[in-house]
Coordinates of C-alpha atoms in Angstrom, one line a residue:
X1 CA 2.9 -12.5 -33.6
X2 CA -0.5 -10.8 -35.6
X3 CA -2.0 -7.8 -33.7
X4 CA -4.5 -9.6 -33.9
X5 CA -3.8 -12.2 -32.6
X6 CA -2.5 -10.6 -29.1
X7 CA -5.8 -8.7 -29.5
X8 CA -7.6 -12.2 -28.9
X9 CA -5.5 -13.2 -25.8
X10 CA -5.5 -9.9 -24.7
X11 CA -9.4 -9.6 -24.5
X12 CA -10.0 -13.4 -23.9
X13 CA -8.0 -13.1 -20.3
X14 CA -9.2 -10.0 -19.8
X15 CA -13.2 -11.4 -19.8
X16 CA -12.5 -14.1 -17.9
X17 CA -11.6 -12.3 -15.5
X18 CA -14.4 -10.4 -15.0
X19 CA -16.3 -12.8 -15.2
X20 CA -15.2 -14.5 -12.0
X21 CA -14.3 -11.2 -10.4
X22 CA -18.4 -10.3 -11.5
X23 CA -19.4 -12.9 -9.4
X24 CA -17.5 -12.6 -6.5
X25 CA -19.0 -8.9 -6.7
X26 CA -22.2 -10.3 -6.6
X27 CA -21.4 -12.8 -3.7
X28 CA -20.0 -9.8 -1.2
X29 CA -23.4 -8.5 -1.2
X30 CA -24.5 -11.7 -1.2
X31 CA -23.4 -12.7 0.9
X32 CA -24.1 -9.4 3.7
X33 CA -28.0 -10.6 3.4
X34 CA -27.1 -13.3 4.8
X35 CA -24.5 -11.9 7.7
X36 CA -26.1 -8.3 8.0
X37 CA -29.7 -7.8 10.6
X38 CA -32.6 -7.1 8.5
X39 CA -32.7 -3.6 9.9
X40 CA -29.7 -2.6 7.4
X41 CA -30.8 -1.5 4.2
X42 CA -28.1 -2.0 1.9
X43 CA -29.0 -1.4 -2.0
X44 CA -28.1 -3.7 -4.5
X45 CA -28.6 -0.8 -7.2
X46 CA -24.7 0.0 -5.6
X47 CA -23.6 -2.2 -8.2
X48 CA -24.8 -1.0 -11.5
X49 CA -24.2 2.3 -10.1
X50 CA -20.0 1.2 -9.2
X51 CA -20.1 -1.1 -13.0
X52 CA -21.1 1.8 -14.3
X53 CA -23.9 0.5 -15.4
X54 CA -26.7 2.3 -15.5
X55 CA -27.7 3.4 -18.8
X56 CA -28.1 -0.5 -19.8
X57 CA -30.1 -1.2 -16.5
X58 CA -32.7 1.9 -17.0
X59 CA -33.3 0.9 -20.2
X60 CA -33.7 -3.0 -19.5
X61 CA -35.5 -2.5 -15.8
X62 CA -37.5 0.3 -13.9
X63 CA -37.9 -1.0 -10.5
X64 CA -34.6 -0.9 -8.9
X65 CA -34.6 -4.3 -6.6
X66 CA -32.4 -7.5 -5.9
X67 CA -33.1 -10.0 -8.8
X68 CA -33.0 -6.5 -11.5
X69 CA -29.7 -6.1 -10.7
X70 CA -28.1 -10.1 -10.8
X71 CA -30.4 -10.6 -13.7
X72 CA -28.3 -7.6 -15.4
X73 CA -24.8 -8.7 -14.1
X74 CA -24.9 -12.4 -14.3
X75 CA -27.5 -12.8 -17.9
X76 CA -28.2 -10.4 -19.7
X77 CA -27.4 -10.9 -23.0
X78 CA -27.6 -7.5 -24.2
X79 CA -25.3 -6.1 -21.1
X80 CA -21.8 -6.0 -22.5
X81 CA -20.3 -6.8 -19.1
X82 CA -22.6 -9.5 -17.8
X83 CA -20.8 -13.0 -16.8
X84 CA -22.9 -14.5 -19.4
X85 CA -21.5 -11.9 -22.0
X86 CA -18.3 -12.4 -21.0
X87 CA -18.2 -16.2 -20.8
X88 CA -19.2 -16.1 -24.5
X89 CA -16.8 -13.4 -26.1
X90 CA -13.9 -15.1 -24.4
X91 CA -15.4 -18.6 -25.7
X92 CA -15.2 -16.6 -29.4
X93 CA -11.9 -15.5 -28.6
X94 CA -10.4 -18.8 -28.3
X95 CA -12.5 -20.0 -30.5
X96 CA -10.6 -18.2 -33.3
X97 CA -6.9 -18.6 -32.1
X98 CA -7.1 -22.2 -31.5
X99 CA -4.2 -22.4 -33.2
X100 CA -1.8 -20.7 -30.1
X101 CA -3.7 -22.0 -26.7
X102 CA -3.5 -25.3 -24.8
X103 CA -5.6 -27.9 -26.8
X104 CA -7.6 -28.7 -23.1
X105 CA -9.1 -24.8 -22.9
X106 CA -11.0 -25.4 -25.8
X107 CA -13.4 -28.1 -23.9
X108 CA -13.1 -26.1 -20.8
X109 CA -14.2 -23.0 -21.8
X110 CA -17.1 -24.5 -23.7
X111 CA -18.4 -26.8 -20.4
X112 CA -18.4 -23.4 -19.1
X113 CA -20.4 -21.4 -21.0
X114 CA -22.9 -24.5 -21.3
X115 CA -23.2 -25.4 -17.1
X116 CA -24.1 -21.1 -17.2
X117 CA -26.3 -21.2 -20.0
X118 CA -28.0 -23.9 -18.3
X119 CA -28.4 -23.4 -14.9
X120 CA -28.1 -19.3 -15.1
X121 CA -31.4 -19.1 -12.6
X122 CA -30.1 -20.7 -10.0
X123 CA -27.4 -17.7 -10.0
X124 CA -30.9 -15.1 -10.5
X125 CA -32.7 -17.1 -8.0
X126 CA -30.6 -16.2 -4.1
X127 CA -31.4 -19.7 -3.5
X128 CA -28.6 -22.0 -5.2
X129 CA -26.7 -19.0 -6.0
X130 CA -24.5 -19.4 -4.2
X131 CA -23.1 -23.0 -5.4
X132 CA -23.5 -21.3 -8.7
X133 CA -21.4 -18.4 -7.9
X134 CA -18.3 -21.0 -6.8
X135 CA -18.6 -22.8 -9.5
X136 CA -18.1 -20.5 -12.0
X137 CA -15.3 -19.1 -10.3
X138 CA -13.8 -22.6 -9.6
X139 CA -13.4 -22.7 -13.4
X140 CA -12.4 -19.2 -14.1
X141 CA -9.0 -20.5 -12.2
X142 CA -9.7 -24.1 -13.4
X143 CA -8.7 -22.0 -16.7
X144 CA -6.8 -19.7 -14.9
X145 CA -4.3 -22.8 -13.7
X146 CA -4.4 -25.5 -17.3
X147 CA -2.3 -21.6 -18.6
X148 CA -0.3 -21.0 -16.6
X149 CA 0.9 -24.8 -16.2
X150 CA 1.0 -25.8 -20.0
X151 CA 1.1 -22.4 -21.7
X152 CA 4.4 -21.4 -23.7
X153 CA 5.4 -18.1 -22.0
X154 CA 6.3 -16.3 -25.4
X155 CA 3.8 -13.3 -26.5
X156 CA 0.5 -14.4 -26.4
X157 CA 1.5 -15.7 -22.0
X158 CA 2.5 -11.9 -22.1
X159 CA -1.4 -10.6 -23.6
X160 CA -3.0 -13.5 -21.9
X161 CA -1.1 -11.3 -18.2
X162 CA -1.3 -7.7 -19.0
X163 CA -5.4 -8.7 -19.8
X164 CA -5.9 -10.3 -16.3
X165 CA -3.7 -7.9 -14.3
X166 CA -5.3 -5.4 -15.8
X167 CA -9.2 -6.5 -15.1
X168 CA -8.3 -8.4 -11.7
X169 CA -7.0 -4.3 -10.5
X170 CA -9.8 -2.7 -11.7
X171 CA -12.1 -5.4 -10.1
X172 CA -10.2 -5.3 -7.5
X173 CA -11.4 -1.5 -7.4
X174 CA -14.9 -2.0 -7.5
X175 CA -15.1 -4.4 -4.9
X176 CA -13.0 -2.3 -2.2
X177 CA -15.6 0.5 -3.6
X178 CA -18.6 -1.6 -3.4
X179 CA -17.1 -2.5 0.2
X180 CA -17.1 1.0 1.3
X181 CA -20.1 1.7 -0.4
X182 CA -21.9 -0.7 1.9
X183 CA -20.4 0.6 4.9
X184 CA -21.6 4.3 4.0
X185 CA -24.7 2.5 4.1
X186 CA -24.8 0.7 7.5
X187 CA -27.8 3.3 9.6
X188 CA -28.8 2.6 12.6
X189 CA -26.7 0.2 13.6
X190 CA -27.4 -2.6 16.9
X191 CA -25.2 -1.4 19.4
X192 CA -23.9 -4.9 20.2
X193 CA -22.5 -5.3 16.1
X194 CA -19.7 -3.9 14.3
X195 CA -20.7 -3.7 10.6
X196 CA -16.9 -2.7 9.8
X197 CA -15.9 -6.0 10.4
X198 CA -19.0 -7.7 9.0
X199 CA -18.7 -6.1 5.3
X200 CA -14.8 -6.5 5.4
X201 CA -14.3 -9.8 6.0
X202 CA -16.7 -10.5 3.5
X203 CA -14.3 -8.1 0.8
X204 CA -11.4 -9.6 1.8
X205 CA -13.5 -13.5 1.1
X206 CA -14.4 -12.1 -2.2
X207 CA -10.8 -11.9 -3.3
X208 CA -10.0 -14.8 -1.9
X209 CA -7.6 -12.7 0.9
X210 CA -8.9 -12.7 4.6
X211 CA -5.4 -15.5 5.6
X212 CA -3.0 -13.1 3.8
X213 CA -4.5 -10.4 4.9
X214 CA -4.2 -11.9 8.8
X215 CA -0.6 -13.0 8.3
X216 CA 0.2 -9.8 6.6
X217 CA -1.1 -7.2 8.4
X218 CA -1.2 -9.1 11.5
X219 CA -4.7 -6.9 13.0
X220 CA -8.0 -7.7 12.9
X221 CA -10.3 -6.8 10.5
X222 CA -10.8 -3.0 9.7
X223 CA -11.7 -1.1 6.8
X224 CA -8.4 1.2 6.3
X225 CA -6.6 -2.0 6.9
X226 CA -8.2 -3.9 4.4
X227 CA -7.9 -1.0 2.0
X228 CA -4.5 -1.2 2.2
X229 CA -4.1 -4.7 2.2
X230 CA -5.7 -4.5 -1.3
X231 CA -4.3 -1.5 -2.9
X232 CA -0.4 -1.9 -1.6
X233 CA 0.1 -5.3 -1.1
X234 CA 3.6 -6.5 -3.1
X235 CA 3.0 -10.2 -2.2
X236 CA -0.9 -11.5 -2.7
X237 CA -2.1 -11.5 -6.8
X238 CA -5.5 -9.6 -5.7
X239 CA -3.8 -6.6 -4.2
X240 CA -3.9 -3.8 -7.1
X241 CA 0.4 -3.2 -7.1
X242 CA 1.0 -6.2 -7.0
X243 CA -1.4 -6.4 -10.5
X244 CA 0.7 -3.4 -11.8
X245 CA 4.1 -4.4 -11.3
X246 CA 3.1 -7.9 -13.9
X247 CA 1.7 -5.6 -15.7
X248 CA 5.1 -3.6 -15.7
X249 CA 7.0 -6.9 -16.2
X250 CA 4.7 -8.2 -19.1
X251 CA 5.6 -4.8 -21.5
X252 CA 9.2 -4.7 -20.5
X253 CA 9.1 -8.3 -22.5
X254 CA 6.7 -7.0 -25.5
X255 CA 8.2 -5.9 -28.4
X256 CA 9.0 -1.5 -27.2
X257 CA 6.8 0.0 -26.8
X258 CA 6.2 3.5 -24.2
X259 CA 3.6 3.2 -22.0
X260 CA 3.3 6.5 -19.6
X261 CA 0.3 5.4 -18.2
X262 CA 2.3 3.1 -15.9
X263 CA 4.4 5.7 -14.4
X264 CA 1.1 7.7 -13.7
X265 CA -0.5 4.7 -11.8
X266 CA 2.2 3.7 -9.4
X267 CA 2.3 7.9 -8.3
X268 CA -1.1 7.4 -8.1
X269 CA -0.5 3.5 -6.0
X270 CA 1.7 5.5 -3.5
X271 CA -0.8 7.5 -2.2
X272 CA -2.3 6.8 1.6
X273 CA -5.3 4.7 2.0
X274 CA -7.9 7.9 3.1
X275 CA -10.9 7.9 4.7
X276 CA -13.3 5.4 4.1
X277 CA -16.0 8.2 3.0
X278 CA -17.2 9.3 -1.1
X279 CA -12.8 10.9 -1.4
X280 CA -11.5 7.7 -1.1
X281 CA -14.1 7.1 -3.9
X282 CA -13.7 9.4 -5.9
X283 CA -9.7 8.3 -5.4
X284 CA -10.9 4.6 -6.5
X285 CA -12.5 6.4 -9.6
X286 CA -8.7 8.1 -10.6
X287 CA -7.7 4.5 -10.3
X288 CA -10.0 3.0 -12.6
X289 CA -9.7 5.6 -15.0
X290 CA -6.3 5.3 -15.1
X291 CA -6.7 1.6 -16.2
X292 CA -9.0 2.7 -18.8
X293 CA -5.7 4.6 -20.4
X294 CA -3.5 1.9 -19.8
X295 CA -5.3 0.2 -22.2
X296 CA -6.4 2.6 -24.7
X297 CA -2.5 2.7 -24.8
X298 CA -2.1 -1.2 -25.1
X299 CA -4.4 -0.7 -28.3
X300 CA -2.8 1.9 -29.5
X301 CA 0.8 0.0 -29.4
X302 CA -0.1 -3.3 -29.9
X303 CA -3.8 -3.9 -31.8
X304 CA -3.9 -0.8 -33.3
X305 CA -3.5 -3.0 -37.2
X306 CA -6.1 -5.5 -35.4

């Protein structure tokens, strides 16, 4: 297939996954506001730092409050990583590649983009945010379900598989980082409250992993165990190890190309979870650098002519 079509498939799946996981990440902090006492102050600006969007934020906003952070992550058209921007780019990639995608996909992506445009204020304002984010997440899952059930598992599908799992692994690391940052931010805790369980319970729910965690780990919700599960579980589709295996499988079915960064990623994942402190955030940052290197190698191998 043409390299430009392959690149569109890759980026379409990345943008859909990015939109869904941005909604999930905002949902983590939104739920924490309801579950944690007012005495625990969690900065929304942490989400800007975790998404490496400080420059974009500082160019547009002066106050690091909840409204500005949520606006940047969900609605800001000048932020290329915002949920709205991601959906518009996904739509454009579908528009220019309709001949290799299931026919109903164009309708679904259009409906989702129109919904977000018409209801974006519900996402910015806290009152209706949960329902708005839930609708976006379910719509993205509907799109992925359509592709899984109705698309031939040819080269186009493998590039979709590559993009989805790379983006999913990257965002899983950022959601973990959000949990660690939230835990480090909890000070002056009431004696009868364990903020760790609340924080990591929300992290699991943001990944739809609460039930799978209990079935697999068979322990109460605890930070190091949650990190171990989302890093190393071989069966949960949103764990980083599972995504790495899916990437490797897709690479094996595409035209031969040496992707040596996969071995480096495996070596990183072989490490055991560390204490939940700044060193663990550094570990997650190393994972994100590995994902970025994988993206560069994919581009050099398959998209160079696009």
